Short mmCIF file of C-alpha atoms in Angstrom, two decimals:
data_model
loop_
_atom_site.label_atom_id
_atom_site.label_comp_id
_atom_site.label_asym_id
_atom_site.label_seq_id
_atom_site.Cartn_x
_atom_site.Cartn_y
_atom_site.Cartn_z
CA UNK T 1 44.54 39.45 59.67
CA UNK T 2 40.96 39.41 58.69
CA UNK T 3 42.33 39.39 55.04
CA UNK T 4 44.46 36.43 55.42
CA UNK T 5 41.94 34.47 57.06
CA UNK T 6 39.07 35.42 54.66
CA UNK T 7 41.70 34.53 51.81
CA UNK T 8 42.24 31.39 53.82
CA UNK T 9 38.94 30.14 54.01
CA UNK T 10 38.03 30.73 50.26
CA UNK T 11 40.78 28.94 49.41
CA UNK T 12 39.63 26.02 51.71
CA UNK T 13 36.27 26.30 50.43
CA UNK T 14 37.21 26.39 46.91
CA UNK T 15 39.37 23.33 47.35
CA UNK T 16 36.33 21.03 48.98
CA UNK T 17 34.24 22.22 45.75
CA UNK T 18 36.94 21.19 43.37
CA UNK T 19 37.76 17.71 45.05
CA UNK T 20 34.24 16.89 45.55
CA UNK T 21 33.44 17.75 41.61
CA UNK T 22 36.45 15.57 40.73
CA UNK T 23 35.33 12.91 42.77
CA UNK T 24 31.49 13.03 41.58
CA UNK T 25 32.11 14.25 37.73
CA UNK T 26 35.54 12.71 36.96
CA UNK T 27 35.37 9.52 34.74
CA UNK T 28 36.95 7.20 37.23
CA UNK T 29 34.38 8.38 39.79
CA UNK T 30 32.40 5.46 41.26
CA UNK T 31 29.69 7.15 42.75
CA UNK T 32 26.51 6.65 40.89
CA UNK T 33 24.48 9.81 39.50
CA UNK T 34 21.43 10.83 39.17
CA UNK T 35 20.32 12.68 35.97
CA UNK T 36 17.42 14.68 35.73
CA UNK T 37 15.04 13.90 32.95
CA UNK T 38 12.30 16.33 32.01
CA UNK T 39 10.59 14.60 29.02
CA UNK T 40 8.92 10.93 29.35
CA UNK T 41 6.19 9.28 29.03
CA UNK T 42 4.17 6.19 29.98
CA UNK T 43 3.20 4.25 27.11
CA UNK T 44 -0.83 3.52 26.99
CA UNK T 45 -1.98 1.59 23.81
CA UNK T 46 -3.63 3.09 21.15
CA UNK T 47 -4.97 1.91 17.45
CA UNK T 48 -2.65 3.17 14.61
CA UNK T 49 -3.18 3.09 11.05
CA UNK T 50 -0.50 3.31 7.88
CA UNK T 51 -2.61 4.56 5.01
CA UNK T 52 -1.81 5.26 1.31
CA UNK T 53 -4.18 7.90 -0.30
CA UNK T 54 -4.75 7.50 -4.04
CA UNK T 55 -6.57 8.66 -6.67
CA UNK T 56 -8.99 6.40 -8.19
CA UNK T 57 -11.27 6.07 -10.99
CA UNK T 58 -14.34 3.63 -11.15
CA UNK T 59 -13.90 1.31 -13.98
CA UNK T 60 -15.44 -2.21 -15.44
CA UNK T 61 -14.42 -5.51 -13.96
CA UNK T 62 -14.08 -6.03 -17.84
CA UNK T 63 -13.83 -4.84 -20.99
CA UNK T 64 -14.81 -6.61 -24.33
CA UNK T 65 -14.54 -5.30 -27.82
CA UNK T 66 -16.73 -6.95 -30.58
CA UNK T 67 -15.25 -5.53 -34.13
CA UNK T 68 -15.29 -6.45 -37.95
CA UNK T 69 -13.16 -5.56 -41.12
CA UNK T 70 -14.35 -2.36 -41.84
CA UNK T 71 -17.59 -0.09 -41.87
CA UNK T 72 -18.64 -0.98 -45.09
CA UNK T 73 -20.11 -4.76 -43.27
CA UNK T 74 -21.96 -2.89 -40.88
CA UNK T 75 -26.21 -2.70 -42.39
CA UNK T 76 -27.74 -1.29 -39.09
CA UNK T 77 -26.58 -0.09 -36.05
CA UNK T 78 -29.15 -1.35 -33.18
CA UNK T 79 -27.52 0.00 -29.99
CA UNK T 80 -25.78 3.69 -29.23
CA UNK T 81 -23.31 4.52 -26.31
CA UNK T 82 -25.15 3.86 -22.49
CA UNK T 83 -27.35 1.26 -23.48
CA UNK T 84 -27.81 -1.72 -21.33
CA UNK T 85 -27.29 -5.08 -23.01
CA UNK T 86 -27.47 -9.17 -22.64
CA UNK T 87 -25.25 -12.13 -23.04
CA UNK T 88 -26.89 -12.71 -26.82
CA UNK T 89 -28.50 -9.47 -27.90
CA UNK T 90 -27.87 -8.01 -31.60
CA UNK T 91 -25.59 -5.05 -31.63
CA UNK T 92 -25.90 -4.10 -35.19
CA UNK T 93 -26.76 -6.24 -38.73
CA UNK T 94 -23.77 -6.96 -41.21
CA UNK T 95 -24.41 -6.56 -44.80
CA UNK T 96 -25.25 -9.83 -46.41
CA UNK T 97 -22.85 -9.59 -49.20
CA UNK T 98 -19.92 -9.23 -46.66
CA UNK T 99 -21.28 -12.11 -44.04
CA UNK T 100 -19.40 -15.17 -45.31
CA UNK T 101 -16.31 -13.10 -45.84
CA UNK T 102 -16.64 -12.17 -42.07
CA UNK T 103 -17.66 -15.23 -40.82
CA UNK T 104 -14.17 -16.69 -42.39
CA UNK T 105 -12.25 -13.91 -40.87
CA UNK T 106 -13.47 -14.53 -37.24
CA UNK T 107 -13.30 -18.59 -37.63
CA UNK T 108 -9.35 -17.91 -38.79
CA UNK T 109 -8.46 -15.64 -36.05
CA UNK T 110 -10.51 -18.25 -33.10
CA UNK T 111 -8.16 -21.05 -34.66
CA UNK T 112 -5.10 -18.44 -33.97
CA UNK T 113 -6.55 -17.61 -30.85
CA UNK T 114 -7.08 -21.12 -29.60
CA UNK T 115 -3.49 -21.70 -31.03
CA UNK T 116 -1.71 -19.23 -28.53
CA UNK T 117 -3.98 -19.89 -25.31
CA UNK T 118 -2.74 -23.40 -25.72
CA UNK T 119 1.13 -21.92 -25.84
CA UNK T 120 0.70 -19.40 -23.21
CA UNK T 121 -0.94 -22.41 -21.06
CA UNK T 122 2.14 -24.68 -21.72
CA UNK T 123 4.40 -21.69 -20.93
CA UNK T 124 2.60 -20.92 -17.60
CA UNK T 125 2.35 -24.46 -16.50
CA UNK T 126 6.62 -24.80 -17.22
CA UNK T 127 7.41 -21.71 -15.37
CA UNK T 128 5.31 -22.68 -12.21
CA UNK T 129 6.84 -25.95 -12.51
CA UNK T 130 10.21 -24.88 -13.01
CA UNK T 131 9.45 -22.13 -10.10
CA UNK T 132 8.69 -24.98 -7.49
CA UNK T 133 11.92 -27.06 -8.25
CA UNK T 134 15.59 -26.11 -8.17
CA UNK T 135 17.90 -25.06 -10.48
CA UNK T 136 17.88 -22.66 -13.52
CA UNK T 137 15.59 -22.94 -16.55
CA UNK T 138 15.96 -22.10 -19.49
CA UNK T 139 12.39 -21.81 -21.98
CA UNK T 140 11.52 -20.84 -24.92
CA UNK T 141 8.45 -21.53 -26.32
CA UNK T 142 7.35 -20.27 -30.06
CA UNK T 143 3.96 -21.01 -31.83
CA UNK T 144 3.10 -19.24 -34.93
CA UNK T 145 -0.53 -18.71 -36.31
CA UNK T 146 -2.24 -16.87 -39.23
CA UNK T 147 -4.58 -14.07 -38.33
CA UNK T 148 -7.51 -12.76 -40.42
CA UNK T 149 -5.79 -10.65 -42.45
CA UNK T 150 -3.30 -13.51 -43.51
CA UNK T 151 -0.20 -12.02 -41.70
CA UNK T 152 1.55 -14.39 -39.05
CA UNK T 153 1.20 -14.04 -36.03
CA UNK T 154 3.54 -15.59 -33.72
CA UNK T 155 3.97 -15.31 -29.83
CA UNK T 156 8.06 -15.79 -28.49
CA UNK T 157 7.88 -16.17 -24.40
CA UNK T 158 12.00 -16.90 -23.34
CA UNK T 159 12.29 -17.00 -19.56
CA UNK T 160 15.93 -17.16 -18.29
CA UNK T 161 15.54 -16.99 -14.35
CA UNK T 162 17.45 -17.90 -11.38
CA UNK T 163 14.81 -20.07 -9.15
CA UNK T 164 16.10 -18.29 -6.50
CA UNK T 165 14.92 -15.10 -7.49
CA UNK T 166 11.50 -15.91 -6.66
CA UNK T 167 10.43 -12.33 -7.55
CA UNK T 168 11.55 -13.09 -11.55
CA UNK T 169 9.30 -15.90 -11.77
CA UNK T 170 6.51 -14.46 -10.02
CA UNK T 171 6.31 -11.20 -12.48
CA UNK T 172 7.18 -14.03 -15.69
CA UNK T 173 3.92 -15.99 -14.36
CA UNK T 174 2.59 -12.50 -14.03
CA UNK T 175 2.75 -11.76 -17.54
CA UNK T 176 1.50 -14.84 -18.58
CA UNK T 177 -1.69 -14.73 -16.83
CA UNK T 178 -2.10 -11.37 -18.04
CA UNK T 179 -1.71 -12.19 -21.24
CA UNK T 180 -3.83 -15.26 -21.21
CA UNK T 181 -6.78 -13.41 -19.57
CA UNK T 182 -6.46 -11.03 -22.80
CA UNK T 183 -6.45 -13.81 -25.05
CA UNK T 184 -9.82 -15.55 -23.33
CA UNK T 185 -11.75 -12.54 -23.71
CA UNK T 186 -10.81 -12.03 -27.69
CA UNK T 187 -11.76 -15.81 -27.92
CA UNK T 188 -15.34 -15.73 -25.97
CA UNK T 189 -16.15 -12.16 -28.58
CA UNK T 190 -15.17 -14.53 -31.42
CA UNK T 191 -16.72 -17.59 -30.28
CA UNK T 192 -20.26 -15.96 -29.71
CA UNK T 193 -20.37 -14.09 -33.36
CA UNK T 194 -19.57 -17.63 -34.79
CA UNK T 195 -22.30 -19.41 -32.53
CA UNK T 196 -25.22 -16.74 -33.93
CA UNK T 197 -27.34 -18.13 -36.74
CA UNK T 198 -25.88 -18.09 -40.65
CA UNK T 199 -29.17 -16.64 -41.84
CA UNK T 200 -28.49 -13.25 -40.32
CA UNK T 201 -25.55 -12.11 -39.46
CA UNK T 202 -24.89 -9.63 -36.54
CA UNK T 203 -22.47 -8.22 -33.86
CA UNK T 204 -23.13 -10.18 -31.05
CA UNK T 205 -22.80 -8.83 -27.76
CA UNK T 206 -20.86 -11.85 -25.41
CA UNK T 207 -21.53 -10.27 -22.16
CA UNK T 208 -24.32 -8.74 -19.83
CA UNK T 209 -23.08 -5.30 -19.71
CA UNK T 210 -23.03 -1.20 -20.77
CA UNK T 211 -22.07 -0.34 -24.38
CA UNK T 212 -19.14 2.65 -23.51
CA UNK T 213 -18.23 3.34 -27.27
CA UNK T 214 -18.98 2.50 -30.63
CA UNK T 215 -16.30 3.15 -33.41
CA UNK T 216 -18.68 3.76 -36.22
CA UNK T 217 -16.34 4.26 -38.87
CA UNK T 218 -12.40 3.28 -40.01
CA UNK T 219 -10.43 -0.26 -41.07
CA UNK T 220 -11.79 -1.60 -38.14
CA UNK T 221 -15.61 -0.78 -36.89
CA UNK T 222 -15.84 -2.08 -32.81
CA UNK T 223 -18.15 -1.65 -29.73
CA UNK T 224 -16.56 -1.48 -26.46
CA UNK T 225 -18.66 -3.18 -23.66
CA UNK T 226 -18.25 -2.85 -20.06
CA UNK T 227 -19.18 -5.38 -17.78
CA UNK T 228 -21.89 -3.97 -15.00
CA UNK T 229 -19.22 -4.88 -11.90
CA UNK T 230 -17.62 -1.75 -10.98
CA UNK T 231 -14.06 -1.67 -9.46
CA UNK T 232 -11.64 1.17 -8.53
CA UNK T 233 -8.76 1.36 -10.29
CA UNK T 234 -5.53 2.90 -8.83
CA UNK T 235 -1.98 2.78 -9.48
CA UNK T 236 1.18 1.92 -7.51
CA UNK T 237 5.15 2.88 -7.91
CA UNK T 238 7.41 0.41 -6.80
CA UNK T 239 7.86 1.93 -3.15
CA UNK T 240 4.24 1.34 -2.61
CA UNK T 241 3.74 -1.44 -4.42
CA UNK T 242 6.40 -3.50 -1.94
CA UNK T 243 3.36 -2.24 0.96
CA UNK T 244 0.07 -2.94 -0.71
CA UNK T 245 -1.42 -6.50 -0.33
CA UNK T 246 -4.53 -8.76 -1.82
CA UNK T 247 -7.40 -7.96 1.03
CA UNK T 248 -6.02 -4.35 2.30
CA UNK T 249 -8.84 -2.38 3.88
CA UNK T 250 -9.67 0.64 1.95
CA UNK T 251 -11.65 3.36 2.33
CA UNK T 252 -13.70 4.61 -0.58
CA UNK T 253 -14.93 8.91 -0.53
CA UNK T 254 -16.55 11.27 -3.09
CA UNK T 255 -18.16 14.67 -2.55
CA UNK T 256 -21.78 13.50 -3.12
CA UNK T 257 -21.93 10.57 -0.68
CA UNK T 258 -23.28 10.19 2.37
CA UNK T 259 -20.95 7.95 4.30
CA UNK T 260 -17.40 6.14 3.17
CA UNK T 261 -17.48 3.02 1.25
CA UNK T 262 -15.73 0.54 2.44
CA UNK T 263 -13.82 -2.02 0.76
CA UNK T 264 -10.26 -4.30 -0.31
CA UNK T 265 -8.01 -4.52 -2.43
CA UNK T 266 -8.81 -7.12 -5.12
CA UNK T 267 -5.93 -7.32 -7.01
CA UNK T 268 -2.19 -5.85 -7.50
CA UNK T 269 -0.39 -6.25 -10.67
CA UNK T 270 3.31 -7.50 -10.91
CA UNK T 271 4.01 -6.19 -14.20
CA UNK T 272 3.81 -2.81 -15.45
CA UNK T 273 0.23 -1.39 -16.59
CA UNK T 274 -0.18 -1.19 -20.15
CA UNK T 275 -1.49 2.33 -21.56
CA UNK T 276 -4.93 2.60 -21.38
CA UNK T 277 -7.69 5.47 -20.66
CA UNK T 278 -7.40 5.10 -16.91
CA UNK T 279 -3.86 5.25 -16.61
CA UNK T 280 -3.47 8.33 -18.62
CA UNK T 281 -6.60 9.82 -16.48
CA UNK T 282 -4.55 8.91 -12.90
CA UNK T 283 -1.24 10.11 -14.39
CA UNK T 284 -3.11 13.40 -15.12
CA UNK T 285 -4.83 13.49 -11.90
CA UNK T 286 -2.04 12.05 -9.51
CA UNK T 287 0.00 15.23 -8.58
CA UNK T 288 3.22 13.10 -8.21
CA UNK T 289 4.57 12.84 -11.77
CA UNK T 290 6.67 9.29 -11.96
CA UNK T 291 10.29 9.83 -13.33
CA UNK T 292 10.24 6.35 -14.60
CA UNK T 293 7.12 5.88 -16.84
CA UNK T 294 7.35 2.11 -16.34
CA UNK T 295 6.67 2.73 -12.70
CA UNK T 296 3.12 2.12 -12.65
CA UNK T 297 1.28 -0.89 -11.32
CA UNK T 298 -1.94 -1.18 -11.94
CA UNK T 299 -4.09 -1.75 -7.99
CA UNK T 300 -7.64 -3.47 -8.45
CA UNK T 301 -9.94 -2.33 -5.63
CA UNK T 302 -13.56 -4.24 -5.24
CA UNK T 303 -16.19 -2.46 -4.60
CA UNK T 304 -20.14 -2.66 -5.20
CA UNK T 305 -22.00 0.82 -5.78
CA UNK T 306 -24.78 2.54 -7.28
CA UNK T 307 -23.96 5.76 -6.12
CA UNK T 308 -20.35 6.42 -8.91
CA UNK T 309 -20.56 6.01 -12.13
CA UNK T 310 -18.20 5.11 -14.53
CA UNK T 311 -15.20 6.86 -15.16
CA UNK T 312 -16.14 8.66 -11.95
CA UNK T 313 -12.82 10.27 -10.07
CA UNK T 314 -12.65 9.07 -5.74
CA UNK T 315 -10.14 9.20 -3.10
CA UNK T 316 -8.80 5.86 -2.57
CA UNK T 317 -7.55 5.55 0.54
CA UNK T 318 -5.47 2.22 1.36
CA UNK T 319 -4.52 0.63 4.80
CA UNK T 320 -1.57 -1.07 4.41
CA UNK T 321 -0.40 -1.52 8.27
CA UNK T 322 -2.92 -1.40 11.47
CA UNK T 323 -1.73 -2.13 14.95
CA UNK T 324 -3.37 -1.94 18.45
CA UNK T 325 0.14 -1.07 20.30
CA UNK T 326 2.08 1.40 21.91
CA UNK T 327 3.87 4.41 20.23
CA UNK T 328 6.82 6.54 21.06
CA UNK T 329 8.20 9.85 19.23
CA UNK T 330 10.59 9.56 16.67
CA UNK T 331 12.64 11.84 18.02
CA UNK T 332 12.97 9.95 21.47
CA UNK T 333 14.87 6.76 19.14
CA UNK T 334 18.58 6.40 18.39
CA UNK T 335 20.07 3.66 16.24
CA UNK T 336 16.70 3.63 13.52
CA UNK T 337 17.34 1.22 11.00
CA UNK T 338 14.69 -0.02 8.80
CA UNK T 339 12.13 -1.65 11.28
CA UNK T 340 14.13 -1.60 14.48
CA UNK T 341 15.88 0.96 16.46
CA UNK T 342 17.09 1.89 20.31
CA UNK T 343 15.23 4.04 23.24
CA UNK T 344 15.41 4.45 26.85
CA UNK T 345 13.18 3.14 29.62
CA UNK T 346 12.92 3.19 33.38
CA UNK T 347 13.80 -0.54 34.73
CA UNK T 348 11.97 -1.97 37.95
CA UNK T 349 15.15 0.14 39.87
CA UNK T 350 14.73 3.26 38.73
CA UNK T 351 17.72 3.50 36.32
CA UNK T 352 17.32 4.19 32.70
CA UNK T 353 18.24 1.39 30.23
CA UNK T 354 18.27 1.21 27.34
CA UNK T 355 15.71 -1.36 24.98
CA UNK T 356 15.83 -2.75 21.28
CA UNK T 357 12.20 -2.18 19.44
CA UNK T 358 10.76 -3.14 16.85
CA UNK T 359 9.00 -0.61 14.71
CA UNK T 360 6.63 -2.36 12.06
CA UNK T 361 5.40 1.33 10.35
CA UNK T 362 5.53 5.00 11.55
CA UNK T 363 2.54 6.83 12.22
CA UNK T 364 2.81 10.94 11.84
CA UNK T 365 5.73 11.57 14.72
CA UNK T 366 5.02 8.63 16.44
CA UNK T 367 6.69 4.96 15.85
CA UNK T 368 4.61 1.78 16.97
CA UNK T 369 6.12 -0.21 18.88
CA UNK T 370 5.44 -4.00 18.29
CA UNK T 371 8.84 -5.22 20.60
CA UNK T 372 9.96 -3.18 23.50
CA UNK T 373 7.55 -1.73 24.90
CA UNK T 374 5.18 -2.58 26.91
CA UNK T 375 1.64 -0.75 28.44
CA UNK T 376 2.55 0.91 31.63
CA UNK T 377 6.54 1.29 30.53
CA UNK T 378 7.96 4.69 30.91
CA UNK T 379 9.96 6.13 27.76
CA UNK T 380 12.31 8.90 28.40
CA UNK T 381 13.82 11.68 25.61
CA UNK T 382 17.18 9.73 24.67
CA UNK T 383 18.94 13.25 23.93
CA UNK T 384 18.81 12.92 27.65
CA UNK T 385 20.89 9.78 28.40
CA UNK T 386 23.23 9.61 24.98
CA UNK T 387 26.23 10.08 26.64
CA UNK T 388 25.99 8.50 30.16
CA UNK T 389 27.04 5.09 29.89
CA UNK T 390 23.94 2.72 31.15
CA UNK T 391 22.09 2.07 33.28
CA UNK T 392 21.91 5.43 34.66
CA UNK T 393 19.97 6.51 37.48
CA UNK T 394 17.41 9.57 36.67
CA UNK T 395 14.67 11.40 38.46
CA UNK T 396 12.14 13.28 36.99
CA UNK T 397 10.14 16.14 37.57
CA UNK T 398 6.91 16.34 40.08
CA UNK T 399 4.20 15.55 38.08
CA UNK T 400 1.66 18.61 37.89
CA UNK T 401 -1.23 17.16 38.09
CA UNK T 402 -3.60 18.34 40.99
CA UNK T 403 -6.71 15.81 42.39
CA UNK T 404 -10.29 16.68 41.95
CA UNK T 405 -11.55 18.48 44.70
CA UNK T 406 -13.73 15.41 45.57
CA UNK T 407 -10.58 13.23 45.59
CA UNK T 408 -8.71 15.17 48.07
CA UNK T 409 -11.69 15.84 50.34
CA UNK T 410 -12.32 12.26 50.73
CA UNK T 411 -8.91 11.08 51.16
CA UNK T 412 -8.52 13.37 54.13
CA UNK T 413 -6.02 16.06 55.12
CA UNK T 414 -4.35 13.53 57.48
CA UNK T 415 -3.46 11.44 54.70
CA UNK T 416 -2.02 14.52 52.61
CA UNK T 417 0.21 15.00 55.89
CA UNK T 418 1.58 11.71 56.52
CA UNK T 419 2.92 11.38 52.79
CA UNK T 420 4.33 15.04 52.88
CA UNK T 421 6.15 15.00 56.15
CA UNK T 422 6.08 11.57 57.61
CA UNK T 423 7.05 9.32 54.73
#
């Protein structure tokens, strides 16, 4: 008897348990659950930073290059490598049998030179006309002009862009200001030698600057001259390149100086950097090799020190997002795409919803929130909630945290009671 009846009364017991599971956990149950989060957080605002760290190398604003024919013009060297020099001041004496012969050479290669300025000008003014108006274009522009040595020189720009492509113009323009920026410096060398006095001819330094090196011997004898503003040179790959801007912050360090130098970002190229001295120094330097050797654009950074020298190695470090907002874990998101992505808060009724955001940049394991969220908002872990359907109602655990023991002495054990027990 006692068998039967304990038998009896699992079985009833067993059946309550299995009808009230059914009716709470079966999908066509309407009676609303609670689900117990353990991870959230309130969001409080905070200053985030996206930063790109570089190396960079201190470098002129400028670099100009006074040359002749050959060392055999060259009398008397009056400068060496390091000196300081002005707009005007002798660099070395040409030998007077080889003057005129110069002289012709350098007014030949200004008429060349004034001969393709006034192409690449024409070419730059068509493609920003052609970029502000619709349609295609189609340009080719050819001039052809004799240098010193009597071999033609000749300068083909053909554009063939879609206006629509803004980017193709941009880098075309690109070029051609790059190009034309090469050819004003050749013409101001050449235009000071030929502005010097015929009764002694000299090397003529165009430029306030720092003689850097002096090719004493060869076809072709030159002095390169820096100019005395100092810039940081860096270099971008196309990834980066799409984040850095004209007037990014950056942040300037070297083992030697006292406090960061701070700075922008004066310039960023659109078309590839050609090879230089400070490209093949960052490639050597830069611990991430490129796979596409193309994939370097050159980043001018400002900057006005005594403290580096020239050719001088810093860490360049450039901010290319900043935000005063709120952040969430990455781990917390579902749906990331891009700049956007889904998480879960706690609505005004205690259920968990879910919330589109709008991520502008990550920082470390955190995502800033620029859409979303809100100060004050409570984010919950979505591994949580991903398969409830929403809203879903949640409770979470007692908060740890104990009161001073000034706080709870002067709110009064009366006051503990009443919220414990009475409420």
């Amino acid at each position: 008897m006692n068998k039967r009846l304990s038998i009896s009364i699992a079985f009833v017991i067993s059946l309550f348990i299995a009808v009230n599971a059914f009716l709470l956990f079966s999908t066509e149950s309407k009676i609303q659950k609670s689900v117990y989060v353990s991870t959230y957080e309130r969001m409080t605002e905070g200053h985030y930073e996206k930063q790109l760290a570089k190396e960079g190398l201190v470098a002129p604003a400028e670099l100009y290059t006074v040359y002749v024919g050959s060392d055999e013009a060259i009398d008397t060297w009056l400068v060496q490598e390091g000196d300081q020099v002005a707009a005007g001041d002798e660099l070395a004496y040409l030998q007077s049998e080889k003057a005129d012969s110069q002289i012709a050479a350098w007014e030949a290669e200004e008429e060349g030179l004034l001969e393709q300025q006034l192409s690449v000008e024409n070419t730059l003014s068509e493609l920003q006309s052609e970029r502000a108006s619709s349609g295609r274009n189609n340009g080719t522009n050819v001039t052809t002009s004799e240098s010193p040595e009597g071999e033609e020189v000749e300068l083909n720009v053909n554009v063939q862009v879609d206006v629509q492509q803004d980017g193709a113009y941009a880098q075309a323009i690109a070029a051609a200001e790059q190009e034309l920026a090469e050819i004003d410096r050749k013409l101001a060398v050449v235009q000071t030698q030929l502005s010097q006095p015929s009764s002694r001819a000299a090397l003529i330094s165009p430029i306030d600057g720092i003689v850097s090196d002096i090719n004493r011997h060869g076809s072709i004898v030159s002095i390169d001259i820096f100019t005395k503003e100092k810039q940081i040179v860096t270099y971008a790959n196309v990834k980066d390149w799409q984040e850095i801007e004209v007037g990014d912050e950056v942040v300037i360090q070297q083992d030697g100086i006292e406090s960061p130098i701070e700075a922008n970002v004066l310039s960023v190229s659109e078309v590839p950097a050609p090879e230089s001295k400070w490209k093949q120094a960052y490639t050597e330097l830069n611990p991430k090799k490129a796979k596409n050797p193309l994939e370097y654009y050159e980043v001018r950074v400002a900057v006005d020190s005594a403290e580096i020298p020239f050719g001088a190695n810093v860490n360049t470090i450039i901010v290319v997002n900043e935000a005063d907002a709120v952040a969430i874990k990455q781990k917390w998101l579902t749906n990331v795409d891009r700049q956007t992505a889904t998480a879960f808060k706690i609505d005004k009724t205690g259920n968990a919803i879910p919330v589109q955001l709008t991520i502008p940049f990550n920082y470390y394991d955190r995502a800033v929130v620029s859409e979303g969220l809100a100060i004050g908002d409570v984010a919950l872990d979505e591994r949580n909630l991903r398969e409830y359907d929403s809203p879903t109602r949640i409770f979470l655990p007692m908060p740890l945290e104990l009161p001073s023991k000034t706080a709870w002495k002067s709110f009064g054990w009366k006051n503990y009671m009443k919220y414990m027990f009475i409420e």
